[in-house]
Short mmCIF file of C-alpha atoms in Angstrom, two decimals:
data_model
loop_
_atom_site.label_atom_id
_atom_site.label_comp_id
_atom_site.label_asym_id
_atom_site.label_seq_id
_atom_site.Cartn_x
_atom_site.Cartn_y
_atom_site.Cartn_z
CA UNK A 22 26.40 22.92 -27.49
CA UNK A 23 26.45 20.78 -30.33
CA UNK A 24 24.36 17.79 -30.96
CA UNK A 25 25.31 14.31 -30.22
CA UNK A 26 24.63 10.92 -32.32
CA UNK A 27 22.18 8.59 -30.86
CA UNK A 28 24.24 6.72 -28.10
CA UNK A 29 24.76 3.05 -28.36
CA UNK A 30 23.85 0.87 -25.69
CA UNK A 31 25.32 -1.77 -23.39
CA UNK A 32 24.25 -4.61 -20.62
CA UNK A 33 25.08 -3.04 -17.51
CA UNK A 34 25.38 -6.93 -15.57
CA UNK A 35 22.58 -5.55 -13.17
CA UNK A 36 19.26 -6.62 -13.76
CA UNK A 37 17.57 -3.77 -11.55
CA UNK A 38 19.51 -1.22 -13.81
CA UNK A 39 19.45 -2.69 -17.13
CA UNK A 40 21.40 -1.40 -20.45
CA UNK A 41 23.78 2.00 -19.77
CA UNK A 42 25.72 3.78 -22.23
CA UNK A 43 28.58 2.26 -24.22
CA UNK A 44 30.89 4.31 -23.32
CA UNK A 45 30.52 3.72 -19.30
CA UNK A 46 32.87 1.59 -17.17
CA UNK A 47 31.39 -1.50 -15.22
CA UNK A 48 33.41 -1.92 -12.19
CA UNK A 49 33.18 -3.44 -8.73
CA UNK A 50 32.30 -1.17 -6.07
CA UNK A 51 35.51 -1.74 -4.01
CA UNK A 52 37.10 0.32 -7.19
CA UNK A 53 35.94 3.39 -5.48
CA UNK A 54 34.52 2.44 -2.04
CA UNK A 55 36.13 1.46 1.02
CA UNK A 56 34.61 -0.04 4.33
CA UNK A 57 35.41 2.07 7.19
CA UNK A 58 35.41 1.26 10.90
CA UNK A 59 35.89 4.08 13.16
CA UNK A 60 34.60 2.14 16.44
CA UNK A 61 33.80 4.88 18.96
CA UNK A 62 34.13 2.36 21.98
CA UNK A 63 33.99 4.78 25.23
CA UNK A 64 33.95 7.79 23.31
CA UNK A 65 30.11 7.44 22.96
CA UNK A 66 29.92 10.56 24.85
CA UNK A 67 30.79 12.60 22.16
CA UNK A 68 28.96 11.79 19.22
CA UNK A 69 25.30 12.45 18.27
CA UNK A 70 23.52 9.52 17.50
CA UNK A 71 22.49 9.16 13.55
CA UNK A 72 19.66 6.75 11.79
CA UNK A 73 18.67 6.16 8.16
CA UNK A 74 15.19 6.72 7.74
CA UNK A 75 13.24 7.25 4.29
CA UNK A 76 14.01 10.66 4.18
CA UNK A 77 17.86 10.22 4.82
CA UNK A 78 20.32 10.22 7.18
CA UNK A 79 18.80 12.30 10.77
CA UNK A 80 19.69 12.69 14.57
CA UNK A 81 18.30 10.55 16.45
CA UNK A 82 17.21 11.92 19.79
CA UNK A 83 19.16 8.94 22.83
CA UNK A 84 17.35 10.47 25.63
CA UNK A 85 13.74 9.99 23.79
CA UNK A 86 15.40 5.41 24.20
CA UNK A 87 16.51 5.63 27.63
CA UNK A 88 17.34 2.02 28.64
CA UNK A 89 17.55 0.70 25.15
CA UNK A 90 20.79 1.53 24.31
CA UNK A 91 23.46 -0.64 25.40
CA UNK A 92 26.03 -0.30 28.17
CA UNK A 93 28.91 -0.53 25.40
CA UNK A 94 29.42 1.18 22.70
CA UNK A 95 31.90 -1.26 20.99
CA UNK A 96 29.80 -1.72 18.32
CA UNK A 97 29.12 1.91 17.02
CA UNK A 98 30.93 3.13 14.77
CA UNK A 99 32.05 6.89 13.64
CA UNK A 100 29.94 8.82 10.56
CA UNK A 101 31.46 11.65 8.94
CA UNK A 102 29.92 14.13 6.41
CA UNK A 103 30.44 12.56 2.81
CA UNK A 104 30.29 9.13 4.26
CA UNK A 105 27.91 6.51 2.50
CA UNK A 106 25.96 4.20 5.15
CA UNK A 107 24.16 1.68 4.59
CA UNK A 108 21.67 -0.88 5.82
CA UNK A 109 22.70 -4.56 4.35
CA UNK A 110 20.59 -6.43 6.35
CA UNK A 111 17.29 -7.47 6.43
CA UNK A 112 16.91 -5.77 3.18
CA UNK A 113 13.94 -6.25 2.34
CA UNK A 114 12.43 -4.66 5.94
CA UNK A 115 14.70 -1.51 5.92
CA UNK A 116 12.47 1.05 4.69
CA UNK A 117 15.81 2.51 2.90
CA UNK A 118 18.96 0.86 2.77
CA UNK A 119 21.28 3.84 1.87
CA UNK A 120 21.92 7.31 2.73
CA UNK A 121 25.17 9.75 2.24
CA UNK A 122 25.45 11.50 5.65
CA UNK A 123 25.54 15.33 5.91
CA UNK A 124 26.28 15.37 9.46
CA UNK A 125 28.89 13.77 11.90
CA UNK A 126 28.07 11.08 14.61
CA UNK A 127 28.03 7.62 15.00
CA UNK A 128 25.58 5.11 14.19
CA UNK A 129 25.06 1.65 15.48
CA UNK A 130 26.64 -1.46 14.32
CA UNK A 131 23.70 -2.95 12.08
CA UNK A 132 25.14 -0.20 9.52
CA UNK A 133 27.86 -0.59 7.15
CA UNK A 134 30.07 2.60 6.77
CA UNK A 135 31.91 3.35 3.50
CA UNK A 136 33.75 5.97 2.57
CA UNK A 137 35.55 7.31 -0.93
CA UNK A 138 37.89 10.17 -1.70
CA UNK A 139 36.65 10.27 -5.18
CA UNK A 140 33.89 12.73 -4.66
CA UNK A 141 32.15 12.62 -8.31
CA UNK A 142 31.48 8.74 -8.11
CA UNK A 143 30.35 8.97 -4.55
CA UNK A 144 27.60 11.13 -5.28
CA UNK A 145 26.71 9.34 -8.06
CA UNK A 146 26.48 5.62 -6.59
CA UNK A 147 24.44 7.43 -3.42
CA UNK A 148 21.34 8.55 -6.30
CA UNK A 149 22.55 4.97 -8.17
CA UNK A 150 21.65 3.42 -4.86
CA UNK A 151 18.72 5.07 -4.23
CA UNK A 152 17.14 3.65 -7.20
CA UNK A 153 18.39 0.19 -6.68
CA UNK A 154 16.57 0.99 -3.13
CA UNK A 155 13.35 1.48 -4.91
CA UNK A 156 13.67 -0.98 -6.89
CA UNK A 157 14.79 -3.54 -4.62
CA UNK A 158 17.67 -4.19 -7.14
CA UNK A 159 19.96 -5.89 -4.71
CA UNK A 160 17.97 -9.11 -4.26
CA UNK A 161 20.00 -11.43 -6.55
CA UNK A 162 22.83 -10.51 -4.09
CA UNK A 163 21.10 -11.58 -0.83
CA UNK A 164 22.21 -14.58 1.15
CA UNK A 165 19.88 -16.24 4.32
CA UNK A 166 16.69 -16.17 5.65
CA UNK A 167 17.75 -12.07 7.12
CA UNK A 168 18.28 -11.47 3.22
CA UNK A 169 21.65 -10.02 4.15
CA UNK A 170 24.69 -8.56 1.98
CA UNK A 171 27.95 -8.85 3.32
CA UNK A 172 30.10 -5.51 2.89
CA UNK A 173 32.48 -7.63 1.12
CA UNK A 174 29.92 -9.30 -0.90
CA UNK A 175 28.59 -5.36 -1.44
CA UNK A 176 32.26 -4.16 -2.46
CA UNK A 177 32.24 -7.29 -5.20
CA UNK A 178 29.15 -5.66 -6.66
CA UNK A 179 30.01 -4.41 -10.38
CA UNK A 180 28.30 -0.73 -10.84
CA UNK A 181 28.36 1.63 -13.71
CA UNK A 182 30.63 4.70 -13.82
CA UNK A 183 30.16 7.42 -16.34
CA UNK A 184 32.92 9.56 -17.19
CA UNK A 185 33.79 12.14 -14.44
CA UNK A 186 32.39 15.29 -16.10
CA UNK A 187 28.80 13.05 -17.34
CA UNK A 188 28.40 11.95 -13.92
CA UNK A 189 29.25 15.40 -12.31
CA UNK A 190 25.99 16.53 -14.59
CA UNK A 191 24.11 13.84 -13.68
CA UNK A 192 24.53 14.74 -10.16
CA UNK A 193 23.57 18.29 -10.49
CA UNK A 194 20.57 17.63 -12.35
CA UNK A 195 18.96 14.96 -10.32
CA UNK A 196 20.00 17.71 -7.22
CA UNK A 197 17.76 20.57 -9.30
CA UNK A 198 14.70 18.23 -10.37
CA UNK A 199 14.23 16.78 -7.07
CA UNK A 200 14.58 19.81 -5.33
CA UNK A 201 11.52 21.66 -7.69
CA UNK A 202 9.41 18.32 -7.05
CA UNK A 203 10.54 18.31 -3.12
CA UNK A 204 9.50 21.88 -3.14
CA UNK A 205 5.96 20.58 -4.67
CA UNK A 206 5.37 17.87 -2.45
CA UNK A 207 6.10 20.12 0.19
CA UNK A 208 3.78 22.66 -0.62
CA UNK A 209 1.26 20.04 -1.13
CA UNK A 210 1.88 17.99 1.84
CA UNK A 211 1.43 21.56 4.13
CA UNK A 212 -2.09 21.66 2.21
CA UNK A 213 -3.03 18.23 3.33
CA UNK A 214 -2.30 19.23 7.06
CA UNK A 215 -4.44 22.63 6.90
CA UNK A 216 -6.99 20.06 5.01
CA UNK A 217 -6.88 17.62 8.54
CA UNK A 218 -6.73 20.89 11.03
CA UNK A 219 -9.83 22.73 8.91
CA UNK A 220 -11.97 18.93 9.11
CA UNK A 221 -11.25 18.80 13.10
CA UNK A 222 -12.03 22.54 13.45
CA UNK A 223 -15.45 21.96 11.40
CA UNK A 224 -16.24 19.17 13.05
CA UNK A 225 -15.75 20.49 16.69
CA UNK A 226 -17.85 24.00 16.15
CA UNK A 227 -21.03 21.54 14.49
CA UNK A 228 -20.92 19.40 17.62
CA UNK A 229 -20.49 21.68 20.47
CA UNK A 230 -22.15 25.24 19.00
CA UNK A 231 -24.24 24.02 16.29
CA UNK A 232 -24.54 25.73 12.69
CA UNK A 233 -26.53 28.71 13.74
CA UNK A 234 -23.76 31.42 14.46
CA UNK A 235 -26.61 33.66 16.09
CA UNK A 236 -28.19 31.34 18.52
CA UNK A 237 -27.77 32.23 22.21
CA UNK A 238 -25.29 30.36 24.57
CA UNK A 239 -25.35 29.44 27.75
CA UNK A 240 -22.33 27.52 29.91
CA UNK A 241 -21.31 23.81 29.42
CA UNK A 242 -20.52 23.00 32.32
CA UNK A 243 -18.25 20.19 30.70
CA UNK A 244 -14.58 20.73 31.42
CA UNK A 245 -12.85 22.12 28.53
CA UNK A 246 -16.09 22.96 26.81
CA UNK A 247 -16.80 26.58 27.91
CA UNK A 248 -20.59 27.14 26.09
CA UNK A 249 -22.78 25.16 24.36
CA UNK A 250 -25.83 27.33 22.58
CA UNK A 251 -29.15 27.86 25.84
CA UNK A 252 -31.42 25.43 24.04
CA UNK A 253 -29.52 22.28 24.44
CA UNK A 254 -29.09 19.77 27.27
CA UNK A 255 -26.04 18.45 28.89
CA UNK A 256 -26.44 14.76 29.98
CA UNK A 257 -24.43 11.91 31.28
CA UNK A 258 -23.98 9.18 28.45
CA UNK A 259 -25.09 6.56 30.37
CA UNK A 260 -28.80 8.33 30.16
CA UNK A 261 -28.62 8.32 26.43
CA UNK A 262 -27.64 4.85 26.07
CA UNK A 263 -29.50 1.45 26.18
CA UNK A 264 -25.84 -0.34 26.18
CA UNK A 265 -22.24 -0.10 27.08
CA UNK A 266 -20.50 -3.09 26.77
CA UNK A 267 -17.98 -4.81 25.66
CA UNK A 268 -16.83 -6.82 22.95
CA UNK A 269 -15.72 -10.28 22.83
CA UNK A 270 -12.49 -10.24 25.12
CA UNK A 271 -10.75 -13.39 25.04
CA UNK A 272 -7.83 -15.22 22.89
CA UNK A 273 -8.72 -15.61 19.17
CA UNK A 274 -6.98 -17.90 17.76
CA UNK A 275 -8.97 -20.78 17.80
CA UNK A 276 -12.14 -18.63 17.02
CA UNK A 277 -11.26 -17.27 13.95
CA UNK A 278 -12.49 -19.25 10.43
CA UNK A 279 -11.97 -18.75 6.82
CA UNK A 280 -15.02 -16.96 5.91
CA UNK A 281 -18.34 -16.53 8.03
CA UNK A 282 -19.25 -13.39 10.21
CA UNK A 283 -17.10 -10.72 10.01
CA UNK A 284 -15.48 -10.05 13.51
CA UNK A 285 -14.59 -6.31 13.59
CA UNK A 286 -11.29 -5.60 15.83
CA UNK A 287 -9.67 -2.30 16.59
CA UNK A 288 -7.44 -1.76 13.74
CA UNK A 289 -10.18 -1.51 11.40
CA UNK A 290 -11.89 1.48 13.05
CA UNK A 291 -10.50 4.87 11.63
CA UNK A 292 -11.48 8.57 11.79
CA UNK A 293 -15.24 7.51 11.95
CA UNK A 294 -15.06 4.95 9.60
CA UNK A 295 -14.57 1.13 9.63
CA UNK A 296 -12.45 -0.12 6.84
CA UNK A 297 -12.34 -4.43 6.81
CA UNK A 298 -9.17 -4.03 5.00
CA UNK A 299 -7.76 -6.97 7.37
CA UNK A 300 -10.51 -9.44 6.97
CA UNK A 301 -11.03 -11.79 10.19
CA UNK A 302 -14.45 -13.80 10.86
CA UNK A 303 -15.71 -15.86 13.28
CA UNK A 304 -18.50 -18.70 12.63
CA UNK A 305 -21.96 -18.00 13.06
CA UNK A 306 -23.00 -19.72 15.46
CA UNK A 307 -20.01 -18.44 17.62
CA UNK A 308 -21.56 -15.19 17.00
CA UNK A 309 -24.74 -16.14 18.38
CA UNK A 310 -23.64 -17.52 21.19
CA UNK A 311 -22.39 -14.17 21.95
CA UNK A 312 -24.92 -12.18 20.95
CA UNK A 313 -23.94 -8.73 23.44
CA UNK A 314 -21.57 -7.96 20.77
CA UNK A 315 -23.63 -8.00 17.68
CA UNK A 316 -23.83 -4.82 16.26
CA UNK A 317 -26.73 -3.28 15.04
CA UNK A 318 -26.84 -0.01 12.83
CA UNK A 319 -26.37 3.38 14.67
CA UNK A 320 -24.34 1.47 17.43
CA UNK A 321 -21.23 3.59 18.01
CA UNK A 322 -17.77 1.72 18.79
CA UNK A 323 -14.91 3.15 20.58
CA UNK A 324 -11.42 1.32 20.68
CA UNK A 325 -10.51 0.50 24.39
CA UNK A 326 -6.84 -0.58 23.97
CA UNK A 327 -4.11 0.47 21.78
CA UNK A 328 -5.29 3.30 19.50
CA UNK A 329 -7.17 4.40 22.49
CA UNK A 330 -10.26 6.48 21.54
CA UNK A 331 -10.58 5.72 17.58
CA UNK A 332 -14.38 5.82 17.33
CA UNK A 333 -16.57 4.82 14.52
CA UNK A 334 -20.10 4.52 14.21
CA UNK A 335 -21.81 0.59 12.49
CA UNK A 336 -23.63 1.55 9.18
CA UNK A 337 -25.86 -1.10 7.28
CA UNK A 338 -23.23 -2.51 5.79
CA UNK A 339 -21.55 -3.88 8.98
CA UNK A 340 -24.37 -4.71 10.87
CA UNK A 341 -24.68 -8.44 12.38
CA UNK A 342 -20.52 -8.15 12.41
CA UNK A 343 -19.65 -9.38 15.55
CA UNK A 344 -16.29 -7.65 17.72
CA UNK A 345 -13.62 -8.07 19.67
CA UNK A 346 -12.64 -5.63 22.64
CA UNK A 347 -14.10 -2.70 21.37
CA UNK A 348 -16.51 -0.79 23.64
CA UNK A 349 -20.42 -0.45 21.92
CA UNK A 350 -22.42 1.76 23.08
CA UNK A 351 -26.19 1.61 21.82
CA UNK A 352 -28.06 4.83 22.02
CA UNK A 353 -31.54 5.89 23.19
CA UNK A 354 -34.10 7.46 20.99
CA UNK A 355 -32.84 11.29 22.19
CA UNK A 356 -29.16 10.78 20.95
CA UNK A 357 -28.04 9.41 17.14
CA UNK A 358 -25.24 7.44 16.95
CA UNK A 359 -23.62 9.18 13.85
CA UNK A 360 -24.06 12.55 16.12
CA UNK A 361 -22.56 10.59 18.92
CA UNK A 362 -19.55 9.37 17.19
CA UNK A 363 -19.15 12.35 15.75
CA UNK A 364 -18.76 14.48 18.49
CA UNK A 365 -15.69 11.69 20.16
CA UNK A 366 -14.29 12.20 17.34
CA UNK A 367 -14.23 16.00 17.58
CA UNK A 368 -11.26 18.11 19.46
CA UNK A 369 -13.97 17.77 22.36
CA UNK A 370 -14.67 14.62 22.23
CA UNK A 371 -10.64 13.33 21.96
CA UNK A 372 -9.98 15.40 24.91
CA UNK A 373 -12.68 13.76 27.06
CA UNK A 374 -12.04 10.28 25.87
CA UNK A 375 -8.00 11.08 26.76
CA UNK A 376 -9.11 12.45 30.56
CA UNK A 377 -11.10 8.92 31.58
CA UNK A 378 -8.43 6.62 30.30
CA UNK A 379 -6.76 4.62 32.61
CA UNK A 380 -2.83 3.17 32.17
CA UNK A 381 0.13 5.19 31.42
CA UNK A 382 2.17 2.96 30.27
CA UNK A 383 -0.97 1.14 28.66
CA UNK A 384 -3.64 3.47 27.54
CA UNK A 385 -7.05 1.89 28.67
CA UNK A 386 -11.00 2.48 28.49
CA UNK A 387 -13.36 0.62 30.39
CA UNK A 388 -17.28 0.95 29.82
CA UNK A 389 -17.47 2.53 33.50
CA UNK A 390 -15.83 5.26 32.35
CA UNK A 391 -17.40 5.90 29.04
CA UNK A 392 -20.83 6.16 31.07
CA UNK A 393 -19.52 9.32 32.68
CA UNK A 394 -18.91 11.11 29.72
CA UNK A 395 -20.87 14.36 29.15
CA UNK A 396 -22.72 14.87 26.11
CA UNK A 397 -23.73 18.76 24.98
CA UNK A 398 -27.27 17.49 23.24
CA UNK A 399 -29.37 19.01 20.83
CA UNK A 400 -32.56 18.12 19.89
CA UNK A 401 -33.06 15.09 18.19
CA UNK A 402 -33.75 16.79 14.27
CA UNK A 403 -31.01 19.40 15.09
CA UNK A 404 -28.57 16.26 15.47
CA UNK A 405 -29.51 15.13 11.84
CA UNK A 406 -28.77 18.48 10.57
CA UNK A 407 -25.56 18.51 11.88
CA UNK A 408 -24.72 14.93 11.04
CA UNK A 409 -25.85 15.69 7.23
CA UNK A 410 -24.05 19.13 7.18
CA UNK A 411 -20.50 17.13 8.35
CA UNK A 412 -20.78 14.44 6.18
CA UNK A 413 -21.39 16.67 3.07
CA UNK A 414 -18.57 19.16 4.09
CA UNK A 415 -16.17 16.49 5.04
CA UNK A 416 -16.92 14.43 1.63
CA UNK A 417 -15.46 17.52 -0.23
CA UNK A 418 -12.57 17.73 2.29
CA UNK A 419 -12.17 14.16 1.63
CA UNK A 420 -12.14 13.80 -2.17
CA UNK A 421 -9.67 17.33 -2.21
CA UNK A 422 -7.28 15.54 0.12
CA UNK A 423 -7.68 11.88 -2.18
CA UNK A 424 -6.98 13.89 -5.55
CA UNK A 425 -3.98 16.29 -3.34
CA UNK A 426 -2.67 12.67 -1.64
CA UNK A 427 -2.82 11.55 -5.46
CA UNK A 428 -0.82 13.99 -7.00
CA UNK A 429 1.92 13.51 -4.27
CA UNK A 430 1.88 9.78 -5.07
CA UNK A 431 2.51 10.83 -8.89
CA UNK A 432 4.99 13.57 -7.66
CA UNK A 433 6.98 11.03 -5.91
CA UNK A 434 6.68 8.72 -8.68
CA UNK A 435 7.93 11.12 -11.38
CA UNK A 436 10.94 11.69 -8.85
CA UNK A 437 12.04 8.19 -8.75
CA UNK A 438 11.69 7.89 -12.09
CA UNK A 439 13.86 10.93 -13.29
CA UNK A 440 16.94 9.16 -10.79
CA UNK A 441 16.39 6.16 -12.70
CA UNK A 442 16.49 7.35 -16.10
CA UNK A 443 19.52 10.22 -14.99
CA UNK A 444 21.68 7.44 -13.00
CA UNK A 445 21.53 4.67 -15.85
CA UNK A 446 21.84 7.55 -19.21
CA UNK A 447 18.29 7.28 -20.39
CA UNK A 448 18.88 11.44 -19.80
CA UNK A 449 22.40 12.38 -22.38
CA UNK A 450 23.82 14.85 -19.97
CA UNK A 451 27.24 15.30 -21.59
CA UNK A 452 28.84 18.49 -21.78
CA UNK A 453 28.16 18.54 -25.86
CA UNK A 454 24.31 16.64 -25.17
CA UNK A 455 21.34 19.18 -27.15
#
């Protein structure tokens, strides 16, 4: 192919997508697109129910939202494969607003259908789209406090078009990129998963058979927990603690200040951790006045409602936080907390926490219950070991998975960007481009 002169450049009219090639039309989207409305009306029956999500158009499974769907169908409309749908709005809450459907169904009426017989610009306005998505591109075009477009107001919209055989190119190439960075992600993602199952697995054999392979075993006892090695006990938690209780339970919105004591509430207690990512605090002298749920370092807390069974144990830097509705328990001299939370947080420990909730409609722990719990013990300096010998192999898991999550992030970021620089010619991919 021969070499091309530099192309010269041109003000699309769309902000989000900038200057495009000379050479380009400009035209409204109604050129090419037109709104469709197959209404399905009792013919429900038929169809498969479709959704847009972030990774496209999927089935969506009725009988998983029994009782949420409506009587009617009037509403619901026809998709067939080639048709563009999208989300117009609430914009700005749609985690994506577009999608080009592979698959036939219907969807329901907060979607706008379009359809177009010109195959070429279709395909190129769906990875257009997607980068307006990204970008949030469409905002100058919003109306009301839902941040809506009208499908009319859409079809006014003027978008580029390259010439057929540039955009046919376009489309092809964006379709091979993504696909070699899909397959990366992929592969990557997978490696994050075997990361999470190899962390639970290591964490489950330290707790409940210790790090000597060799040592003798004897049986648990504990349901689901067939030996634990002949030197160690099996107790009842509420021997091995000097507390269960409760947090502050109570309405909080006349408790919570500015700045003060931090006041530690389910959501920030994650995979052993607590991250005050939210920030909420309470005065002090609230605090003192309810001085059961002061935590103190070593104190292990397990979330009661909600994410039932998240469990976390207070280092230095959160102790004198005070909490709401999160169970504490304080342990005796024979059991350390990090061992403690540990093992609830291993395949073990999830399963018991999951057989003494109560609720199944709402998941629920009460301290009662956590007193019952079983605890496979090891001596006191053995739990150290096995606290210390987690925490250093789970760092290592930790940073791999932060550099792998990393390089997804950039991954993802490189694939956006090639549809942005493809779909508005920052890439020349005519036929006689070098």
């Amino acid at each position: 192919m021969n070499a091309t002169l530099p192309r010269t450049l041109k003000d699309s009219g769309v902000a989000a997508i900038g200057r495009i090639p000379a050479d380009w039309d400009v035209v409204a989207a109604r050129r090419h697109l037109r709104l469709v409305a197959r209404a399905v009306g009792k013919r429900a029956h038929e169809y498969d129910l479709l959704s847009l999500t972030k990774q496209g158009i999927i089935l969506r499974d009725i009988s998983e939202n029994k009782g949420k769907f409506p009587a009617s169908f009037d509403t619901y409309q026809e998709v067939r494969p080639g048709d563009l749908v999208l989300c117009l709005f609430d914009i700005d809450e749609t985690p994506r607003t577009v999608g080009l459907s592979p698959l036939s169904g219907m969807v329901t009426g907060a979607y706008s259908v379009f359809a177009s017989s010109v195959e070429w610009y279709r395909n190129y306005l769906y990875l257009l789209l997607l980068h307006l998505d990204d970008a949030k591109g469409l905002k100058p075009y919003y109306s009301g406090l839902r941040k809506t477009i009208r499908p009319p107001e859409f079809q006014s919209i003027k978008f580029p078009v390259p010439p057929e055989s540039e955009a046919r190119n376009i489309c092809r190439y964006v379709e091979l990129e993504t696909a070699r960075i899909d397959a990366l992600i992929k592969k990557k993602t997978r490696f994050i998963e075997l990361l999470k199952e190899k962390r639970q697995a290591l964490i489950t054999q330290a707790v409940t058979k210790g790090l000597d392979p060799t040592v003798p075993m004897k049986d648990s006892g504990i349901e689901d927990l067939e030996a634990v090695p002949s030197h160690w006990q099996v107790r009842l938690l509420s021997g091995l603690a000097t507390k269960v209780t409760n947090g502050y339970v109570g309405p909080t919105r006349n408790i919570l200040v500015e700045d003060g004591v931090r006041y530690l509430q389910s959501l920030h207690i994650k995979s052993n951790r607590i991250i005050f990512g939210k920030p909420y605090y309470v005065t002090e002298s609230w605090s003192n006045e309810h001085k059961k749920s002061i935590l103190n370092v070593g104190d292990v807390l397990i979330v009661q409602t909600g994410d039932v069974g998240q469990v976390a144990v207070v280092p230095e830097e959160f102790a004198g936080c005070n909490c709401h509705a999160l169970i504490i328990v304080a342990t005796t001299a024979d059991l350390d907390g990090a061992y403690l939370s540990w093992l609830l947080n291993s395949q073990f420990g999830q399963a018991s926490i999951k057989r003494i909730q109560t609720g199944a409609m709402h998941p629920h722990l009460n301290c009662d219950q956590v007193k019952t719990l079983k605890i496979p013990l090891p001596p006191l300096d053995e739990q150290l070991e096995i606290v210390n010998r987690i925490d250093t192999d789970i760092g290592r898991m930790e940073v791999l998975g932060e550099r792998t999550n990393r390089s997804i992030d950039l991954l993802k970021e490189r694939r956006s960007a090639l549809i942005t620089a493809a779909v508005t010619g920052q890439i020349d991919l005519r036929e006689d481009a070098a």
